[in-house]
GROMACS .gro file of C-alpha atoms in nm:
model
  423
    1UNK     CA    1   0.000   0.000   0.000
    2UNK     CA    2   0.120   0.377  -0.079
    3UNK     CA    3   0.239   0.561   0.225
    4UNK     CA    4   0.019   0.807   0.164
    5UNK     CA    5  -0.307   0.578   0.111
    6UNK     CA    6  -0.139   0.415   0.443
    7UNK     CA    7  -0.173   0.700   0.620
    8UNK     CA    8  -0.485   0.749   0.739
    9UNK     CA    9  -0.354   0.355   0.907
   10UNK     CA   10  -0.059   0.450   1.090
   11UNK     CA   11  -0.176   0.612   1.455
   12UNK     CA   12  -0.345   0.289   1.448
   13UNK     CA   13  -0.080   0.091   1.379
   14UNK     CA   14   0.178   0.244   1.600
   15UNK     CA   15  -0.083   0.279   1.917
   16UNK     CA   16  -0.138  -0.080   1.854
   17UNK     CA   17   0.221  -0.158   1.859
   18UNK     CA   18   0.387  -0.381   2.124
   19UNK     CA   19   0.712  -0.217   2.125
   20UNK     CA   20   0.689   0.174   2.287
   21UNK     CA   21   0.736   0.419   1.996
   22UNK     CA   22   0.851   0.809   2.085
   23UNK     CA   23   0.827   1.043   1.853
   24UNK     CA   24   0.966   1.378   1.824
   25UNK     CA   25   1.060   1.709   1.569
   26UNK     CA   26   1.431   1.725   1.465
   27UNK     CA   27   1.522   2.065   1.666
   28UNK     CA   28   1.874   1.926   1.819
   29UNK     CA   29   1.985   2.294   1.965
   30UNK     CA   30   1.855   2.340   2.330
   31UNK     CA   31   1.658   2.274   2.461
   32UNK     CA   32   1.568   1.996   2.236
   33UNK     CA   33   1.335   1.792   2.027
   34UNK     CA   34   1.000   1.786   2.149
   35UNK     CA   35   0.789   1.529   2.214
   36UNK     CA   36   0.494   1.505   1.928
   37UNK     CA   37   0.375   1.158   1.960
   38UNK     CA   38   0.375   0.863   2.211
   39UNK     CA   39   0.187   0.510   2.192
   40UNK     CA   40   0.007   0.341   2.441
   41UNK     CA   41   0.313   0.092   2.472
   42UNK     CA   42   0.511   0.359   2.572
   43UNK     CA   43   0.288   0.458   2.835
   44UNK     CA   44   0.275   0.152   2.975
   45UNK     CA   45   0.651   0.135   3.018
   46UNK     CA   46   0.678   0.513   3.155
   47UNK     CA   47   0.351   0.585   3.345
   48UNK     CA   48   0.353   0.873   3.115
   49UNK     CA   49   0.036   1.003   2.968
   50UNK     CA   50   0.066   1.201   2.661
   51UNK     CA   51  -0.099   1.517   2.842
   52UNK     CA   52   0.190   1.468   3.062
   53UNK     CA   53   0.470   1.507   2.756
   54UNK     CA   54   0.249   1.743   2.550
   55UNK     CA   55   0.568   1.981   2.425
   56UNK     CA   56   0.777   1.841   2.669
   57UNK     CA   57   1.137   1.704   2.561
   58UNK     CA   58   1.285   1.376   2.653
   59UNK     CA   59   1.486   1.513   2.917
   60UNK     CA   60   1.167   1.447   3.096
   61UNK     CA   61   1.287   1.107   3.130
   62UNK     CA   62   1.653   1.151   3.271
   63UNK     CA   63   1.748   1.152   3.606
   64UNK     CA   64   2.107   1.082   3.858
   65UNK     CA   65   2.165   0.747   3.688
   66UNK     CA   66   2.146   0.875   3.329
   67UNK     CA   67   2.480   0.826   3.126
   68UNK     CA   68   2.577   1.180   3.023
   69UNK     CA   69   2.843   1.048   2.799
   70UNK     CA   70   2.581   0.813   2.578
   71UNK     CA   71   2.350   1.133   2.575
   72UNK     CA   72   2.653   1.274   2.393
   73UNK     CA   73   2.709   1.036   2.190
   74UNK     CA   74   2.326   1.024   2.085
   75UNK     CA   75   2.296   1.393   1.996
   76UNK     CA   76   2.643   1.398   1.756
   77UNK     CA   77   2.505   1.050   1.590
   78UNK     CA   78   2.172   1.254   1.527
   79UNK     CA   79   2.371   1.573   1.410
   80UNK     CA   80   2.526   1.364   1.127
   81UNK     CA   81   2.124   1.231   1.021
   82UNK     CA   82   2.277   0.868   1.119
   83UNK     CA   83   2.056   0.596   1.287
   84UNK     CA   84   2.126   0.562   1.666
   85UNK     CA   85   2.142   0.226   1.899
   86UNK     CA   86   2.202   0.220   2.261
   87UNK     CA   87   2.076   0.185   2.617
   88UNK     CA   88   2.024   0.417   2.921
   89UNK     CA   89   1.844   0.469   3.283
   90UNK     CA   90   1.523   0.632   3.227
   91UNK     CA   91   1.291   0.705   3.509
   92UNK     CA   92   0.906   0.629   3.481
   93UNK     CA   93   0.682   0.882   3.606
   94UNK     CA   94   0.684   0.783   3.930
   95UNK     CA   95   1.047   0.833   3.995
   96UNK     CA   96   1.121   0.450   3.971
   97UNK     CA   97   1.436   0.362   3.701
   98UNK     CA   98   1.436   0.175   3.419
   99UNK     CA   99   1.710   0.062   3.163
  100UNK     CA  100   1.587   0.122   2.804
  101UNK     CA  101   1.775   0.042   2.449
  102UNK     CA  102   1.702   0.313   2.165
  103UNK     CA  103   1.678   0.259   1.840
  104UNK     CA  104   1.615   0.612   1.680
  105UNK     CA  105   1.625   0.659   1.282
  106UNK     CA  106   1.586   1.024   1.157
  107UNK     CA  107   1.277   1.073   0.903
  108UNK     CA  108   1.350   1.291   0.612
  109UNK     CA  109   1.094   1.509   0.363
  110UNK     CA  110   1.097   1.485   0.030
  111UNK     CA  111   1.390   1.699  -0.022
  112UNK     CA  112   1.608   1.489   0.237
  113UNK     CA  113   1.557   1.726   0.530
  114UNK     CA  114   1.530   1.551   0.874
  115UNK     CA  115   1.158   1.625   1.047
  116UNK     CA  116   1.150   1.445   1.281
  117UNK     CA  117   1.312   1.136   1.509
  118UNK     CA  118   1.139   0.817   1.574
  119UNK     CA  119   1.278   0.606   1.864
  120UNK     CA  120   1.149   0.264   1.882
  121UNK     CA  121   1.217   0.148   2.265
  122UNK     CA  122   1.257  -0.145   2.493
  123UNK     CA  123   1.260  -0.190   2.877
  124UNK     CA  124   1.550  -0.426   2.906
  125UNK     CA  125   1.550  -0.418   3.281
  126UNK     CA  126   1.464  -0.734   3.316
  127UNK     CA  127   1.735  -0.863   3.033
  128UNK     CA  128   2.000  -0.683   3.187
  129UNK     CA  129   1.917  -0.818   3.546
  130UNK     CA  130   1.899  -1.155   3.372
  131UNK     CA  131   2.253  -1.141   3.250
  132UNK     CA  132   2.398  -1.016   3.542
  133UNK     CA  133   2.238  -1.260   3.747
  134UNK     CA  134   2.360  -1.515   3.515
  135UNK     CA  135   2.739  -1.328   3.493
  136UNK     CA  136   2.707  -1.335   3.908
  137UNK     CA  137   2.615  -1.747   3.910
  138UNK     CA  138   2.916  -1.821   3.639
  139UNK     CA  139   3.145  -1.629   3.848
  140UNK     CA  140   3.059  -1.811   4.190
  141UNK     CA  141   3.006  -2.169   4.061
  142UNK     CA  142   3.232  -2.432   4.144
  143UNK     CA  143   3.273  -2.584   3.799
  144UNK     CA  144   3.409  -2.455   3.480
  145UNK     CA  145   3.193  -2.283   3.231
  146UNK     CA  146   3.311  -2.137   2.904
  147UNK     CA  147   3.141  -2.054   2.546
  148UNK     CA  148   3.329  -2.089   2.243
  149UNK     CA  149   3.179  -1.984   1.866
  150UNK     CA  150   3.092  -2.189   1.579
  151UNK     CA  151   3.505  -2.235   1.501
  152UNK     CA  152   3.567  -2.296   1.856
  153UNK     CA  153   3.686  -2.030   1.989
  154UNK     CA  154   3.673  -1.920   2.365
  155UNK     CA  155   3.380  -1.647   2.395
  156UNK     CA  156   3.406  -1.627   2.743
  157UNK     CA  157   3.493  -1.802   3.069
  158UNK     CA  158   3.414  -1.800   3.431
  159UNK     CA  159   3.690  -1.755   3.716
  160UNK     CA  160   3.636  -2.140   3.815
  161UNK     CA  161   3.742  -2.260   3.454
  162UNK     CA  162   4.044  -2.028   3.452
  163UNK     CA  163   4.189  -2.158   3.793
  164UNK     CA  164   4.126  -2.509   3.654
  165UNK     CA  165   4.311  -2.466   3.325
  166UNK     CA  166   4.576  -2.276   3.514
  167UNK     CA  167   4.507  -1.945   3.345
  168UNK     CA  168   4.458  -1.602   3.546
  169UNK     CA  169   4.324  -1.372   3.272
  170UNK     CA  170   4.013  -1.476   3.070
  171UNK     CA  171   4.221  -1.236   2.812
  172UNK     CA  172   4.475  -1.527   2.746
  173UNK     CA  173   4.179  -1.735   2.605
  174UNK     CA  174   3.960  -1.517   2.421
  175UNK     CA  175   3.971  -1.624   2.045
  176UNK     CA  176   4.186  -1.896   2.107
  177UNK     CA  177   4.080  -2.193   1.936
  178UNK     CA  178   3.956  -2.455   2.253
  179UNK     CA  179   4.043  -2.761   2.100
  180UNK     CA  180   4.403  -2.688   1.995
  181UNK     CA  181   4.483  -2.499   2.338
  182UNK     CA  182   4.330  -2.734   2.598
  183UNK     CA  183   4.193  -3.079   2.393
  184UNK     CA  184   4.410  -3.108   2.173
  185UNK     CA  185   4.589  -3.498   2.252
  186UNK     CA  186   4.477  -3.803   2.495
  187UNK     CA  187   4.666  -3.866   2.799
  188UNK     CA  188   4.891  -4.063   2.612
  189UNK     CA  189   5.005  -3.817   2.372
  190UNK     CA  190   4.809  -3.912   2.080
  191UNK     CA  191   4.660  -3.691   1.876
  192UNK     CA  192   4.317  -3.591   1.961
  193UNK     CA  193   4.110  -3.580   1.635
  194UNK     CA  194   3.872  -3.264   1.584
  195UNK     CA  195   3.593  -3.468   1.467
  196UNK     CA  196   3.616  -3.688   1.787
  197UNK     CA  197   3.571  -3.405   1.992
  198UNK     CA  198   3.206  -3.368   2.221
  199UNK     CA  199   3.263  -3.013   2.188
  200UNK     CA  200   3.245  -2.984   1.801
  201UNK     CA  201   3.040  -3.274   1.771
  202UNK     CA  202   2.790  -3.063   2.000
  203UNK     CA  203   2.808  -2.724   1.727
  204UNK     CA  204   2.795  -2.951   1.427
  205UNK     CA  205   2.516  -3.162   1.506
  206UNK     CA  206   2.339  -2.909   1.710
  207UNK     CA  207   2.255  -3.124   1.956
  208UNK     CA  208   2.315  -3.120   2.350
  209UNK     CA  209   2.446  -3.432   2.522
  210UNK     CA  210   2.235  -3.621   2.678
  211UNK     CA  211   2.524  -3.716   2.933
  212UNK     CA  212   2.818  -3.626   3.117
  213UNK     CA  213   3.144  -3.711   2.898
  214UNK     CA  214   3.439  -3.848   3.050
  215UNK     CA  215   3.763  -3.626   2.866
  216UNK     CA  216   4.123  -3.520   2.972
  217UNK     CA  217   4.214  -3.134   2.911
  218UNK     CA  218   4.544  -2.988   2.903
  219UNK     CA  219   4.626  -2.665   3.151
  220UNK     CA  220   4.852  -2.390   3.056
  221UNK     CA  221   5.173  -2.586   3.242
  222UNK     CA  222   5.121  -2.877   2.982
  223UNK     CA  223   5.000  -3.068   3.273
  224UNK     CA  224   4.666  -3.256   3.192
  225UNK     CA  225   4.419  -3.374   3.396
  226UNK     CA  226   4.045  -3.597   3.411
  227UNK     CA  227   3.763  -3.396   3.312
  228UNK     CA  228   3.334  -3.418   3.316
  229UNK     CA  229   3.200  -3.226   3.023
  230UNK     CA  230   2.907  -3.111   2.884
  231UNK     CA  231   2.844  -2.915   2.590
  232UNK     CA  232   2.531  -2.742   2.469
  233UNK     CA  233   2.508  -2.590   2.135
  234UNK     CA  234   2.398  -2.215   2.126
  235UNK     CA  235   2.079  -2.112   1.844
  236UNK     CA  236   2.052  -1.819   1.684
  237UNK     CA  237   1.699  -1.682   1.611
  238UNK     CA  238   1.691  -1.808   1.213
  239UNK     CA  239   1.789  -2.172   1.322
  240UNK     CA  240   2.165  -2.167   1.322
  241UNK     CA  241   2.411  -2.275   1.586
  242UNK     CA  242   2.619  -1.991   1.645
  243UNK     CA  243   2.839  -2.141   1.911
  244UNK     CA  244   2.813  -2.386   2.264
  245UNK     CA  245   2.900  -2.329   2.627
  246UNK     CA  246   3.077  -2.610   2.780
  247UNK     CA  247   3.055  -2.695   3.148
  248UNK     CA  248   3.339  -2.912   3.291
  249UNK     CA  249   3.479  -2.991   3.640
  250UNK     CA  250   3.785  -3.188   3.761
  251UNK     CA  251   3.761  -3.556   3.859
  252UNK     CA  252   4.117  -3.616   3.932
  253UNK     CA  253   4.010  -3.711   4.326
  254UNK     CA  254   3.716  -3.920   4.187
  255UNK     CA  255   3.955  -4.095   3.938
  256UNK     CA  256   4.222  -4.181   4.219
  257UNK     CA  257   3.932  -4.295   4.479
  258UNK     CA  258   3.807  -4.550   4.227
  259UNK     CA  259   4.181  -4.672   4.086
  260UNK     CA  260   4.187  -4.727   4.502
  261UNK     CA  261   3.876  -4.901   4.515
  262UNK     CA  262   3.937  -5.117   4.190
  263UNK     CA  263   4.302  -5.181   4.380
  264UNK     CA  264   4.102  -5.306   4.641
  265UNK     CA  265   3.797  -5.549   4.448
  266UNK     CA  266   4.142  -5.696   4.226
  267UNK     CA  267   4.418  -5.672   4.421
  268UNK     CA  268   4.521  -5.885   4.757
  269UNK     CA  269   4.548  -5.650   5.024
  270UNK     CA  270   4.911  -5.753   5.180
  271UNK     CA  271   5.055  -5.882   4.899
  272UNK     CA  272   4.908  -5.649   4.580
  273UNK     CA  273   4.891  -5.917   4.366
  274UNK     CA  274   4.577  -6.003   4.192
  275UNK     CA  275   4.322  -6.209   4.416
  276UNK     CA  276   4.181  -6.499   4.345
  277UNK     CA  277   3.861  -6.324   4.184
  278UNK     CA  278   4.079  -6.118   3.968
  279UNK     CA  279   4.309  -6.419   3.831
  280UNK     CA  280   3.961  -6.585   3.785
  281UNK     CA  281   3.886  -6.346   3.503
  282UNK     CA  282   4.230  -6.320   3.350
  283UNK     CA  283   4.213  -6.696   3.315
  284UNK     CA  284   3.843  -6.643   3.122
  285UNK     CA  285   3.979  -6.387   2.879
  286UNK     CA  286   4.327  -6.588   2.842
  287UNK     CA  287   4.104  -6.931   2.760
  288UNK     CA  288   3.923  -6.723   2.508
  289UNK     CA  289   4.174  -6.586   2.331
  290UNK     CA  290   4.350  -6.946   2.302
  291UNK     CA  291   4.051  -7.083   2.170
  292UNK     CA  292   3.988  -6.811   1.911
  293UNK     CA  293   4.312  -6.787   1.804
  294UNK     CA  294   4.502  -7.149   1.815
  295UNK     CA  295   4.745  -6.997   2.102
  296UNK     CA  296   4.836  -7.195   2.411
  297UNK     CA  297   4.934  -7.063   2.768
  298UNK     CA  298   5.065  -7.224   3.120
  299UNK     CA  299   4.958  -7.248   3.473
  300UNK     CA  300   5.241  -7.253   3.678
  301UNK     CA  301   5.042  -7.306   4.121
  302UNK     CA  302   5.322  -7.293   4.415
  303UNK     CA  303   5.262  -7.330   4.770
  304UNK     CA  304   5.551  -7.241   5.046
  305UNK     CA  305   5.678  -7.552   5.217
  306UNK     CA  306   5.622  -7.565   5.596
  307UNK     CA  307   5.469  -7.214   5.591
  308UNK     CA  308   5.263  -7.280   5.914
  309UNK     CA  309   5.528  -7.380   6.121
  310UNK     CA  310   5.684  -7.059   6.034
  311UNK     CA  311   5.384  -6.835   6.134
  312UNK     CA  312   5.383  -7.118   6.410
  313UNK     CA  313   5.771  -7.044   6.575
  314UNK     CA  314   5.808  -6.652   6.461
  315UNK     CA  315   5.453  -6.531   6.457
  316UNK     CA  316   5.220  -6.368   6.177
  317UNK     CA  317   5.351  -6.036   6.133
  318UNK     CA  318   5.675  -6.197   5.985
  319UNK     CA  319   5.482  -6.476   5.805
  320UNK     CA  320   5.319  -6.171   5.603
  321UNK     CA  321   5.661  -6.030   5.519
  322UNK     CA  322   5.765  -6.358   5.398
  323UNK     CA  323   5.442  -6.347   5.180
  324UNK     CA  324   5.531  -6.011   5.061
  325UNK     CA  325   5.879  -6.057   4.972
  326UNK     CA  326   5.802  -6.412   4.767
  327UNK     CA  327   5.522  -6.161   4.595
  328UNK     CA  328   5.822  -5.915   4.520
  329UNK     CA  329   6.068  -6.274   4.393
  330UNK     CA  330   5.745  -6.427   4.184
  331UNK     CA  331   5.678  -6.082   4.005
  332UNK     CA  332   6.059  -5.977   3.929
  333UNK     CA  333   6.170  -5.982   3.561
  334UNK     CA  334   5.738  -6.060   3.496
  335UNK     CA  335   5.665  -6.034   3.118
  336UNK     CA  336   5.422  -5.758   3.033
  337UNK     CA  337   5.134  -6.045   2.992
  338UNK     CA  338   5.223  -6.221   3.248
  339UNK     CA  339   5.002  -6.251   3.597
  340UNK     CA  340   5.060  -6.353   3.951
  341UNK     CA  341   4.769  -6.379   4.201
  342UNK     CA  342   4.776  -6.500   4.555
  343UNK     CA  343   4.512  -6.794   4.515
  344UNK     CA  344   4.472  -6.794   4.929
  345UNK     CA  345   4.698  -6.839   5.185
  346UNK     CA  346   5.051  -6.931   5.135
  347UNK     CA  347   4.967  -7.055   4.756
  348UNK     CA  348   5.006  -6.841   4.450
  349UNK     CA  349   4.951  -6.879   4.092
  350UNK     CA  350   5.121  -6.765   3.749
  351UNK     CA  351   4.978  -6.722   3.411
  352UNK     CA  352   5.185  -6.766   3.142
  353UNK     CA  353   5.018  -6.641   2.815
  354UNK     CA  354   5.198  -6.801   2.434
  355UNK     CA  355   5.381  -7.025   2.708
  356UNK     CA  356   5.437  -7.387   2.653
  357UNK     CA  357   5.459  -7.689   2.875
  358UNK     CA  358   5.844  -7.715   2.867
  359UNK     CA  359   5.876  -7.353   2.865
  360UNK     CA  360   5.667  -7.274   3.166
  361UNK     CA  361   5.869  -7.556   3.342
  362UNK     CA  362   6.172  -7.403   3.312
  363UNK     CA  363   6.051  -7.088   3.454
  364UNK     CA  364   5.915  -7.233   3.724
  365UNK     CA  365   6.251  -7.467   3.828
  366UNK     CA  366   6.463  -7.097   3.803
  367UNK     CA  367   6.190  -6.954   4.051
  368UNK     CA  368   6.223  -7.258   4.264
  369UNK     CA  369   6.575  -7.168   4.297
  370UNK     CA  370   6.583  -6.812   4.285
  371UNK     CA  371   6.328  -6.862   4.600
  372UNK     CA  372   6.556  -7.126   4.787
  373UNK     CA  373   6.862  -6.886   4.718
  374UNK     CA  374   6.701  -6.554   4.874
  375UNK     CA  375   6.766  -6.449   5.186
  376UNK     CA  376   6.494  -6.404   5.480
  377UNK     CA  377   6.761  -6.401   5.823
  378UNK     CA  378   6.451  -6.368   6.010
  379UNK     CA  379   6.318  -6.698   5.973
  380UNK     CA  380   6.563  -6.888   5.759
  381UNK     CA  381   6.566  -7.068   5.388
  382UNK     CA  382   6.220  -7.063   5.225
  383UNK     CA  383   6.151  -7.291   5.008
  384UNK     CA  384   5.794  -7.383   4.741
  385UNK     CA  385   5.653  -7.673   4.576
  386UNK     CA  386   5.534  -7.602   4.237
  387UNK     CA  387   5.342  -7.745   3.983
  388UNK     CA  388   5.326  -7.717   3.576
  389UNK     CA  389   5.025  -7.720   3.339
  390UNK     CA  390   4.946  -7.624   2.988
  391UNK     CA  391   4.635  -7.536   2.928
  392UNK     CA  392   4.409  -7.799   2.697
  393UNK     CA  393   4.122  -7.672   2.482
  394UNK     CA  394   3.865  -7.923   2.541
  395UNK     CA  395   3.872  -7.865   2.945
  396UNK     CA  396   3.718  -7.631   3.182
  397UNK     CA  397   3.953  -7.363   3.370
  398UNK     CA  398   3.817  -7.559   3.717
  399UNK     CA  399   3.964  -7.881   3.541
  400UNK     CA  400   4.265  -7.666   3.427
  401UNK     CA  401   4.368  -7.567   3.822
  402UNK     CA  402   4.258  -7.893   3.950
  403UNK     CA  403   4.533  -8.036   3.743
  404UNK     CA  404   4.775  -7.757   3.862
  405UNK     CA  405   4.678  -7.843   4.230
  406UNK     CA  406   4.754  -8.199   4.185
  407UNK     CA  407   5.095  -8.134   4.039
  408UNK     CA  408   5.150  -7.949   4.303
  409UNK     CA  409   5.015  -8.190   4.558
  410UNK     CA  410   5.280  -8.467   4.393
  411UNK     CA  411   5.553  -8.208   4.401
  412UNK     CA  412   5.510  -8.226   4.835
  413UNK     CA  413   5.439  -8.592   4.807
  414UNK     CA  414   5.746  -8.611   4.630
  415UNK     CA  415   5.964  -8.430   4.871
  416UNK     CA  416   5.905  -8.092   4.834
  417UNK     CA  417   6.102  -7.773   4.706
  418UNK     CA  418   6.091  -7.948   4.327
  419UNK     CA  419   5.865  -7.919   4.039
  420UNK     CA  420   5.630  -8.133   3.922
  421UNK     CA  421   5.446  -8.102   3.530
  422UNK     CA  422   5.104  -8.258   3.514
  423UNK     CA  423   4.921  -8.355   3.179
   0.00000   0.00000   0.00000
């Protein structure tokens, strides 16, 4: 429609406007523009009646908190016939402030003289309060918050993710690319793909987690540590991600807790060899591995000879030193694959993975005499019965240590401190 066919329309249009409209004449010298027009919008944000503002100037609406310097800068934008956007305190009509953003476009007659000023307006009060609220709760949280754009880069962070990341200005972050300053390798050194990243996959896909991710950053010493993020991709209005924040915090003391609880469920208490539960499943995987692939290993079960009669004659706290230090002679020149588990008491077992019969036999007469050579002064020469199998891949792993424990059992029938092979 024509403007000027449209214009019997517009006082309609504007009054029925949700956003407050002000509008004035174009007189910039004191003392001012004044005020010709005001929709119902506006005074519902103001209080202000237009009888109130009838030939009145917008300096009706300043007070203490009003920023002199963006007045300033609003009159020399409007002196130039540019389009002005900003904020300011206004007060409403009954003294009470308000934070408003302006967005005032000069209106020019045919001949490209400026008339009048039309300031579109928003209370952003609340907004404002919003974000500092939310700038006040990601300055005081305990975990690590920061934003990063669509290529990655840091946007912001909060105090907590600095001290974390070992960084005291959020200036030494800002447009640094995330990924290649804190995420970029695993804890092994390895490179850490970009692709495999939470972080990007989070902007790409445009899609939240739906859970906590276990990761490993980097800190600004090169020292890296366990992390817990979470990344949340950030919308624009149109549909597109324009970014993510990522919350993380530090589970360093929750990773050493459960390697100490996991040391405790595998691991024999006194001697820290595996337990018996432990070997169990070692055995499982090694018995499935043989039978998948055509490999073989070896069972190698000792038991200390006359180990009662030394708890017996020289008490228990040395019997568990003897325990430890036949641990520490068992597990000495071990083979990366290889396992040792105390099986209960004063008997222990050996795994020997791509280990055959004869093979594991040897080992087992050089521990018998590496054992019987070592010296424990408190209670004398200490000496262990062993006995040899290979596993066979028809039985059962209880078959496969019954076996072990009756070549043992023939190595003491035999005499003790020898080896016996079983088949």
């Amino acid at each position: 429609m024509p403007l000027k066919k449209a214009a019997p329309f517009l006082p309609i249009a504007l009054d029925q406007a949700s956003n407050p409209v002000l509008v004035t004449d174009a007189r910039l010298e004191e003392p001012g523009p004044r005020i010709l027009y005001i929709n119902q919008a506006f005074t519902r944000m103001t209080g202000y009646q237009w009888q109130d503002l009838e030939g009145k100037t917008p300096r009706i609406l300043q007070g203490r908190r009003t920023d002199r310097q963006e007045l300033a800068r609003l009159s020399e934008t409007l002196k130039q016939g540019r389009e002005f956007k900003g904020s300011n305190v206004n007060y409403r009509k009954d003294g009470s402030p308000y934070l408003v953003e302006w967005n005032i476009s000069p209106v020019k007659d045919e001949i490209g003289q400026i008339t009048h000023f039309i300031s579109i307006q928003r209370d952003i009060s609340q907004r404002r309060e919003e974000e500092h609220f939310s700038r006040t709760l990601l300055k005081n949280i305990g975990e690590g918050v920061f934003g990063v754009d669509a290529e990655g880069r840091f946007t912001f962070i909060n105090p907590a993710g600095l001290k974390l990341l070992g960084y005291s200005h959020e200036e030494e972050l800002l447009g640094q690319n995330s990924h290649q300053l804190i995420h970029h390798s695993y804890p092994d050194g390895r490179s850490y793909p970009t692709e495999a990243c939470p972080i990007h996959q989070a902007i790409n896909s445009g899609l939240s987690a739906d859970q906590w991710h276990e990761d490993w950053f980097w800190r600004q010493d090169a020292s890296g540590f366990p992390v817990e993020i979470y990344a949340t991709p950030l919308w624009q209005e149109l549909g597109q991600v324009f970014g993510g924040v990522v919350t993380f915090r530090d589970i360093s003391e929750r990773k050493r807790l459960e390697g100490e609880l996991q040391q405790l469920a595998y691991h024999d208490q006194l001697t820290q060899l595996y337990n018996r539960h432990a070997f169990y499943e070692l055995l499982e995987q090694e018995a499935a591995r043989a039978q998948r692939y055509q490999t073989r290993f070896s069972l190698v079960m000792f038991d200390l000879d006359y180990f009662k009669k030394i708890n017996d004659n020289y008490g228990h706290h040395l019997g568990d030193q003897v325990l430890i230090k036949v641990a520490e002679l068992a597990t000495e020149r071990m083979r990366i694959n290889d396992a040792v588990c105390r099986w209960g008491g004063e008997e222990f077992m050996v795994l020997l993975p791509e280990t055959s019969l004869s093979r594991a036999a040897k080992l087992a007469e050089a521990f018998r005499k590496k054992l019987e050579a070592a010296c424990f002064p408190e209670v004398g020469r200490v000496t262990a019965s062993l006995g040899v199998v290979e596993y066979c891949p028809d039985e059962s792993l209880d078959q496969l240590t019954l076996r072990a424990d009756t070549a043992l059992y023939e190595a003491k029938e035999a005499g003790r401190n020898q080896v016996m092979v079983g088949y």
